[in-house]
Coordinates of C-alpha atoms and ligand atoms in Angstrom, one line a residue:
X6 CA 68.6 90.9 30.5
X7 CA 69.6 91.4 27.1
X8 CA 71.0 95.4 26.7
X9 CA 71.8 97.0 23.4
X10 CA 73.8 100.3 22.5
X11 CA 72.2 103.4 21.0
X12 CA 69.4 105.5 21.9
X13 CA 66.7 103.7 19.9
X14 CA 67.2 100.7 22.6
X15 CA 66.4 103.3 25.6
X16 CA 63.8 104.6 24.1
X17 CA 62.0 101.4 23.2
X18 CA 62.5 100.4 26.8
X19 CA 60.6 103.9 27.9
X20 CA 57.9 102.8 25.9
X21 CA 57.4 99.4 27.3
X22 CA 58.0 100.4 30.6
X23 CA 54.7 100.2 32.8
X24 CA 56.1 102.6 35.5
X25 CA 57.2 105.4 32.8
X26 CA 54.2 107.7 33.4
X27 CA 55.4 108.0 37.1
X28 CA 58.1 110.2 36.0
X29 CA 55.4 112.7 35.3
X30 CA 54.3 112.9 39.2
X31 CA 57.7 114.1 40.2
X32 CA 59.1 117.9 39.7
X33 CA 62.4 117.2 37.9
X34 CA 64.6 120.1 38.6
X35 CA 65.6 122.1 35.4
X36 CA 68.2 124.5 34.5
X37 CA 67.9 127.9 34.2
X38 CA 67.7 127.4 30.7
X39 CA 64.5 125.0 31.4
X40 CA 66.0 121.9 30.4
X41 CA 65.5 119.1 32.8
X42 CA 68.7 117.7 35.0
X43 CA 69.5 114.3 34.6
X44 CA 68.8 113.6 38.1
X45 CA 70.8 110.8 39.7
X46 CA 71.1 111.3 43.5
X47 CA 67.8 110.0 44.6
X48 CA 70.1 108.2 47.2
X49 CA 70.7 111.7 48.6
X50 CA 67.6 113.3 48.3
X51 CA 65.1 111.9 46.4
X52 CA 62.7 114.3 44.3
X53 CA 59.4 115.9 45.1
X54 CA 56.1 114.0 44.5
X55 CA 53.9 116.7 42.8
X56 CA 51.0 115.6 45.1
X57 CA 53.1 116.4 48.1
X58 CA 52.1 120.2 48.3
X59 CA 48.5 119.3 48.5
X60 CA 49.1 116.9 51.3
X61 CA 51.0 120.0 53.1
X62 CA 48.1 122.4 52.4
X63 CA 45.6 120.3 53.8
X64 CA 47.5 120.3 57.1
X65 CA 48.1 124.1 56.8
X66 CA 44.4 124.3 56.2
X67 CA 43.1 122.4 58.9
X68 CA 45.5 124.2 61.3
X69 CA 44.4 127.5 60.3
X70 CA 40.8 126.5 60.5
X71 CA 40.8 124.4 63.6
X72 CA 43.8 125.1 65.5
X73 CA 44.1 122.7 68.5
X74 CA 41.0 120.6 67.6
X75 CA 43.0 119.6 64.1
X76 CA 44.1 117.0 66.8
X77 CA 41.0 115.3 66.3
X78 CA 38.8 117.1 63.8
X79 CA 41.2 117.8 60.6
X80 CA 40.7 115.5 57.7
X81 CA 43.7 113.6 58.8
X82 CA 43.4 113.7 62.6
X83 CA 46.8 114.8 64.1
X84 CA 46.7 112.6 67.1
X85 CA 46.9 109.4 65.3
X86 CA 48.5 110.6 62.2
X87 CA 51.8 108.4 62.5
X88 CA 48.8 105.5 62.4
X89 CA 47.9 106.3 58.6
X90 CA 51.9 105.8 57.6
X91 CA 52.6 102.6 59.6
X92 CA 51.1 100.1 57.1
X93 CA 52.7 100.8 54.0
X94 CA 55.9 101.8 55.7
X95 CA 55.8 98.2 57.1
X96 CA 55.2 96.6 53.6
X97 CA 58.0 98.5 52.2
X98 CA 60.6 97.0 54.7
X99 CA 59.1 93.5 54.7
X100 CA 57.6 94.1 58.1
X101 CA 54.4 93.4 60.3
X102 CA 52.8 96.8 61.2
X103 CA 53.6 96.3 64.9
X104 CA 57.3 96.4 64.1
X105 CA 57.4 100.1 62.7
X106 CA 57.0 103.2 63.7
X107 CA 57.6 106.7 61.8
X108 CA 59.6 109.2 64.4
X109 CA 62.6 111.3 64.6
X110 CA 65.3 111.5 62.5
X111 CA 67.7 108.5 61.5
X112 CA 70.6 109.2 64.0
X113 CA 68.5 109.8 67.0
X114 CA 66.9 106.8 66.2
X115 CA 69.8 104.6 66.2
X116 CA 71.0 106.1 69.6
X117 CA 67.6 105.6 71.0
X118 CA 67.5 102.0 70.0
X119 CA 70.9 101.4 71.0
X120 CA 69.7 102.5 74.4
X121 CA 67.8 99.5 74.3
X122 CA 69.6 97.0 72.3
X123 CA 73.4 98.0 73.3
X124 CA 73.2 96.8 76.6
X125 CA 77.2 96.2 77.4
X126 CA 78.5 94.4 80.6
X127 CA 82.1 94.3 81.4
X128 CA 83.0 91.3 79.3
X129 CA 80.7 91.7 76.4
X130 CA 80.6 95.1 75.3
X131 CA 82.2 95.4 71.4
X132 CA 80.4 96.8 68.6
X133 CA 81.0 95.7 65.0
X134 CA 80.3 98.2 61.9
X135 CA 81.5 98.3 58.4
X136 CA 85.1 99.9 58.0
X137 CA 83.2 102.2 55.4
X138 CA 80.5 102.8 57.4
X139 CA 78.5 106.2 57.0
X140 CA 80.2 108.7 59.5
X141 CA 77.1 109.5 61.6
X142 CA 76.4 105.9 62.4
X143 CA 80.4 105.9 63.4
X144 CA 79.9 109.0 65.7
X145 CA 76.9 107.6 67.1
X146 CA 78.6 104.2 68.0
X147 CA 81.8 105.7 69.1
X148 CA 79.8 108.0 71.5
X149 CA 77.6 105.0 72.8
X150 CA 80.8 103.3 73.9
X151 CA 82.4 106.3 75.4
X152 CA 78.6 107.0 77.1
X153 CA 79.2 103.2 78.5
X154 CA 82.8 103.9 79.5
X155 CA 84.4 102.0 77.0
X156 CA 87.4 103.2 74.6
X157 CA 86.3 103.0 71.1
X158 CA 89.9 102.1 70.0
X159 CA 89.4 98.8 71.7
X160 CA 85.8 98.5 71.6
X161 CA 85.0 99.5 68.0
X162 CA 85.6 96.5 65.6
X163 CA 85.4 97.2 61.7
X164 CA 84.7 94.5 59.6
X165 CA 86.9 95.5 56.3
X166 CA 87.3 94.5 52.9
X167 CA 90.8 92.3 52.2
X168 CA 93.6 94.1 51.3
X169 CA 93.5 95.0 47.7
X170 CA 89.5 94.7 47.5
X171 CA 86.8 97.0 48.1
X172 CA 83.7 95.1 48.9
X173 CA 82.9 93.1 52.3
X174 CA 83.0 89.6 52.3
X175 CA 80.8 87.8 54.7
X176 CA 83.3 85.3 55.8
X177 CA 85.3 87.8 57.2
X178 CA 82.5 88.8 59.7
X179 CA 82.6 84.9 60.6
X180 CA 85.8 85.3 61.6
X181 CA 85.5 88.2 63.5
X182 CA 82.6 86.5 65.5
X183 CA 84.8 83.3 65.5
X184 CA 87.5 85.1 67.4
X185 CA 85.6 87.8 69.4
X186 CA 82.2 87.0 69.4
X187 CA 82.2 86.3 73.3
X188 CA 83.2 90.0 73.3
X189 CA 80.9 91.6 71.0
X190 CA 77.2 92.7 72.2
X191 CA 76.1 94.3 68.9
X192 CA 76.5 94.1 65.3
X193 CA 75.3 97.5 63.7
X194 CA 75.6 97.4 59.8
X195 CA 74.6 99.3 56.6
X196 CA 72.1 97.3 54.8
X197 CA 73.1 98.7 51.7
X198 CA 76.5 100.7 51.8
X199 CA 76.4 104.2 51.0
X200 CA 79.8 104.3 49.2
X201 CA 80.2 100.9 47.5
X202 CA 76.4 100.2 47.0
X203 CA 76.9 96.9 48.0
X204 CA 73.7 95.0 49.6
X205 CA 74.4 92.6 52.3
X206 CA 72.4 89.4 53.0
X207 CA 70.8 90.8 56.2
X208 CA 69.4 87.1 57.1
X209 CA 73.1 85.6 56.9
X210 CA 74.3 88.6 59.2
X211 CA 71.6 88.3 61.5
X212 CA 72.1 84.3 62.1
X213 CA 76.0 85.1 62.6
X214 CA 75.2 87.7 65.0
X215 CA 72.7 85.7 66.8
X216 CA 74.8 82.4 67.0
X217 CA 77.1 84.5 69.1
X218 CA 74.5 86.0 71.2
X219 CA 75.1 89.4 69.9
X220 CA 72.1 91.8 68.8
X221 CA 71.9 93.0 65.5
X222 CA 70.7 96.4 63.9
X223 CA 70.4 97.5 60.3
X224 CA 71.1 100.8 59.3
X225 CA 68.6 100.9 56.3
X226 CA 68.9 104.4 54.7
X227 CA 70.2 103.3 51.3
X228 CA 68.1 100.5 51.5
X229 CA 64.5 101.5 52.3
X230 CA 62.4 102.1 48.9
X231 CA 65.2 100.4 47.0
X232 CA 65.9 96.7 47.9
X233 CA 63.5 94.6 49.5
X234 CA 64.9 93.7 52.9
X235 CA 62.1 91.4 54.0
X236 CA 63.2 92.9 57.8
X237 CA 60.8 90.6 59.6
X238 CA 62.0 87.2 57.8
X239 CA 65.7 88.5 58.3
X240 CA 65.5 88.3 62.1
X241 CA 67.6 91.2 62.8
X242 CA 66.8 92.9 66.1
X243 CA 66.0 96.4 65.0
X244 CA 66.7 98.7 62.1
X245 CA 66.5 102.6 61.4
X246 CA 66.2 104.2 57.9
X247 CA 65.2 108.1 56.9
X248 CA 62.4 108.9 54.3
X249 CA 64.5 111.6 52.1
X250 CA 66.5 109.6 50.0
X251 CA 64.3 106.8 48.1
X252 CA 61.4 107.7 50.1
X253 CA 61.4 111.0 48.7
X254 CA 59.6 112.6 51.5
X255 CA 61.4 116.1 51.6
X256 CA 64.8 117.2 53.1
X257 CA 65.7 116.1 56.9
X258 CA 62.1 114.2 57.0
X259 CA 61.5 111.9 60.0
X260 CA 62.9 108.6 59.9
X261 CA 61.5 105.2 60.5
X262 CA 62.3 102.1 62.4
X263 CA 61.9 98.4 62.8
X264 CA 62.1 96.4 66.1
X265 CA 61.2 92.8 65.8
X266 CA 58.2 91.3 66.7
X267 CA 59.9 89.5 69.5
X268 CA 60.8 92.3 71.2
X269 CA 57.6 93.9 71.0
X270 CA 56.0 93.0 74.5
X271 CA 59.4 92.8 76.3
X272 CA 58.8 95.2 79.1
X273 CA 62.2 94.3 80.5
X274 CA 64.2 96.3 77.7
X275 CA 65.8 99.4 78.8
X276 CA 64.8 102.5 76.9
X277 CA 64.3 106.3 77.1
X278 CA 60.5 107.3 77.0
X279 CA 58.5 110.3 76.8
X280 CA 54.6 110.4 76.6
X281 CA 54.2 109.3 73.0
X282 CA 55.4 106.1 74.3
X283 CA 52.7 105.8 76.9
X284 CA 49.6 103.5 76.1
X285 CA 47.1 105.6 74.3
X286 CA 44.1 105.2 76.3
X287 CA 45.8 106.7 79.4
X288 CA 48.1 109.2 77.7
X289 CA 45.9 112.1 78.2
X290 CA 45.4 111.2 82.0
X291 CA 48.8 112.8 82.4
X292 CA 49.3 111.5 85.6
X293 CA 49.2 108.2 85.2
X294 CA 52.6 105.7 85.5
X295 CA 54.5 104.9 82.4
X296 CA 52.6 102.3 80.3
X297 CA 54.6 101.1 77.5
X298 CA 52.7 100.8 73.8
X299 CA 53.8 97.1 72.6
X300 CA 55.8 97.2 69.6
X301 CA 57.9 99.7 67.7
X302 CA 55.3 102.4 68.7
X303 CA 56.6 102.1 72.4
X304 CA 59.8 103.7 71.0
X305 CA 58.2 107.2 70.3
X306 CA 58.9 110.2 72.8
X307 CA 57.1 113.3 71.2
X308 CA 54.2 114.2 69.4
X309 CA 55.4 114.1 66.0
X310 CA 55.7 116.9 63.2
X311 CA 52.4 116.8 61.3
X312 CA 53.9 118.8 58.3
X313 CA 56.7 116.3 57.6
X314 CA 54.5 113.4 58.1
X315 CA 52.2 114.8 55.4
X316 CA 55.1 114.4 53.0
X317 CA 55.6 110.9 53.9
X318 CA 52.2 110.1 53.4
X319 CA 52.1 111.5 49.8
X320 CA 55.1 109.6 49.0
X321 CA 53.9 106.3 50.6
X322 CA 50.8 106.5 48.6
X323 CA 53.0 106.4 45.4
X324 CA 54.8 103.4 46.9
X325 CA 51.5 101.5 47.8
X326 CA 50.2 102.3 44.2
X327 CA 53.2 100.8 42.5
X328 CA 54.5 98.4 45.1
X329 CA 58.0 97.5 46.0
X330 CA 58.5 94.4 43.5
X331 CA 57.4 96.6 40.6
X332 CA 60.0 99.1 41.4
X333 CA 62.4 96.8 42.2
X334 CA 62.4 94.9 38.9
X335 CA 62.5 97.9 37.0
X336 CA 65.3 99.3 39.0
X337 CA 67.5 95.9 38.2
X338 CA 66.6 96.6 34.6
X339 CA 67.8 100.2 34.9
X340 CA 70.9 100.0 36.6
X341 CA 71.9 96.8 34.7
X342 CA 71.6 99.1 31.5
X343 CA 73.9 101.7 33.2
X344 CA 76.5 99.1 34.2
X345 CA 76.2 98.1 30.5
X346 CA 76.4 101.4 28.8
X347 CA 79.6 102.3 31.1
X348 CA 81.4 99.0 30.7
X349 CA 81.1 99.6 27.0
X350 CA 82.8 102.8 27.2
X351 CA 85.9 100.4 28.0
X352 CA 87.6 103.6 29.6
X353 CA 90.6 102.8 31.8
X354 CA 90.2 105.8 34.1
X355 CA 86.7 104.5 35.5
X356 CA 85.8 101.3 37.1
X357 CA 82.5 100.1 39.1
X358 CA 83.3 99.0 42.2
X359 CA 79.6 98.2 43.3
X360 CA 78.9 94.2 42.9
X361 CA 78.0 93.0 39.5
X362 CA 75.2 90.4 41.0
X363 CA 71.8 92.3 41.1
X364 CA 71.1 90.5 44.3
X365 CA 74.1 92.2 46.1
X366 CA 73.4 95.7 45.0
X367 CA 70.3 98.2 44.8
X368 CA 69.9 101.2 42.4
X369 CA 73.3 102.8 43.0
X370 CA 76.4 102.6 41.3
X371 CA 79.6 103.6 42.3
X372 CA 82.1 104.4 39.7
X373 CA 85.7 104.7 40.8
X374 CA 87.7 107.2 39.2
X375 CA 91.3 106.8 38.5
X376 CA 94.1 109.0 40.4
X377 CA 90.7 110.5 42.4
X378 CA 90.4 113.3 39.7
X379 CA 87.2 114.9 41.0
X380 CA 87.0 116.9 37.8
X381 CA 85.4 114.3 36.3
X382 CA 82.3 115.0 38.8
X383 CA 82.8 118.6 38.1
X384 CA 82.2 118.4 34.3
X385 CA 79.5 116.1 34.5
X386 CA 77.7 118.5 36.9
X387 CA 78.7 121.5 34.7
X388 CA 77.0 119.3 32.0
X389 CA 73.5 119.1 34.2
X390 CA 74.3 115.4 35.1
X391 CA 73.5 115.4 38.7
X392 CA 75.6 112.8 40.6
X393 CA 77.8 113.0 43.8
X394 CA 81.1 112.9 44.7
X395 CA 82.4 110.9 47.8
X396 CA 86.1 111.0 49.0
X397 CA 88.5 109.7 48.1
X398 CA 87.6 108.6 44.7
X399 CA 83.9 107.7 43.8
X400 CA 81.4 108.9 41.8
X401 CA 77.8 107.6 43.2
X402 CA 75.1 107.7 40.3
X403 CA 71.5 106.1 41.5
X404 CA 69.1 105.7 38.6
X405 CA 65.9 105.9 40.3
X406 CA 63.0 103.4 39.1
X407 CA 60.2 106.0 39.9
X408 CA 61.5 108.8 37.9
X409 CA 64.6 108.1 35.9
X410 CA 64.2 106.7 32.2
X411 CA 65.6 104.7 30.3
X412 CA 66.8 107.5 28.1
X413 CA 68.2 109.6 31.3
X414 CA 70.5 106.7 31.7
X415 CA 71.6 106.9 28.0
X416 CA 72.1 110.7 27.9
X417 CA 74.1 110.4 31.3
X418 CA 76.5 107.8 29.8
X419 CA 76.6 109.7 26.6
X420 CA 77.6 112.9 28.6
X421 CA 80.3 110.9 30.7
X422 CA 81.8 109.7 27.2
X423 CA 81.9 113.3 26.1
X424 CA 83.5 114.5 29.3
X425 CA 86.0 111.5 29.5
X426 CA 87.2 111.8 25.8
X427 CA 87.8 115.5 26.3
Ligands
PLP243 C1 71.8 109.4 54.9 C2 72.4 108.4 56.1 C3 72.3 109.1 57.5 C4 71.9 110.4 57.9 O1 71.6 110.6 59.0 P1 70.4 111.9 59.7 O2 70.4 111.5 61.1 O3 69.1 111.5 58.9 O4 71.2 113.2 59.2 C5 72.8 108.3 58.5 N1 73.5 107.0 58.4 C6 73.6 106.5 56.8 C7 73.8 104.9 56.7 C8 72.8 107.5 55.8 O5 72.8 106.7 54.5

């Protein structure tokens, strides 16, 4: 794709963008003077679709009018409510419906999945994570190791970038497995790294891990609704994600899980269960022995929060309407445009650490700031450009194809230029 400088190019791109009108379907936050923010933090908290309120109001009304009968009589009955979300969620992550369910929140789900897929023995017990793993994932893994009686200083292996580099190289994961594969039980890897924005090859990771008899899990928090992870084909054993980032489903909203079909009917897998793990036909007999639902649904514990699911339903309807391939297509252009404009500044105070290859990144670009000068981020915020700062020295900036325009990107880089020149 060829890019050009100047606002005219941005405006022309927006005019020819078949998804441009979706911006109007979202609430764009405004300053107290009524100017729209330039919002580039959909990787942290996605914006609210205008139709979300109606979906939540529907459930509030049904609760008001029906009380407990809403479980069966609500317009969208609460008892099977999660089922209304499964098909479109599965499509977004490239999975079969039996492989996906919406439940709990992300870190909780990582623990529940590790109960099943981290089954250490005295000789095969180590876990591999990225050296730059999201802190919650690291804490989850460290405490799982301790729970099973292992010392994280010996049993937690970090896959790190090479000296002087910032990105991960799959050959280094291969070397780790080559030397310690016999002792490794699990790889738990961020599919899109939250810090660098690097999108890893899930299929290669799964193949490598399985070659050494390891289970392979993927944290897809920064990938879902952003890239096309093709979870089923990738062959990973499990994955988990949240829905409040690119999935636009509201702060602290529920997460999703993927469990590969090959495990769907494996009753020997250990797990923690609750009444929502139980076969739907006998769940309300209340005195039945545990009979796990096949597939991802069998990992559910509780009857879920409908108000949060209503927000997810509202968002999924937009995703189904547009389809991930169209979003991804625009995303590649939009992020490529941001990269082009930043490189055009030729400013030595900043550099982009995210991979150049669109196949190895999603929306996000991570801009490394020389001397870790956080004031650059502060000044951008003061100019109503919303990005986020991650220590030690990165500004994360995610143009989201659903609601960011080419003009947003142009204006963002104009502001960046002004701030850098000042
Ligand atoms: C956002 C994010 C989390 C947050 O976890 P919650 O349990 O939803 O608070 C965890 N891991 C990664 C990789 C994330 O991007």
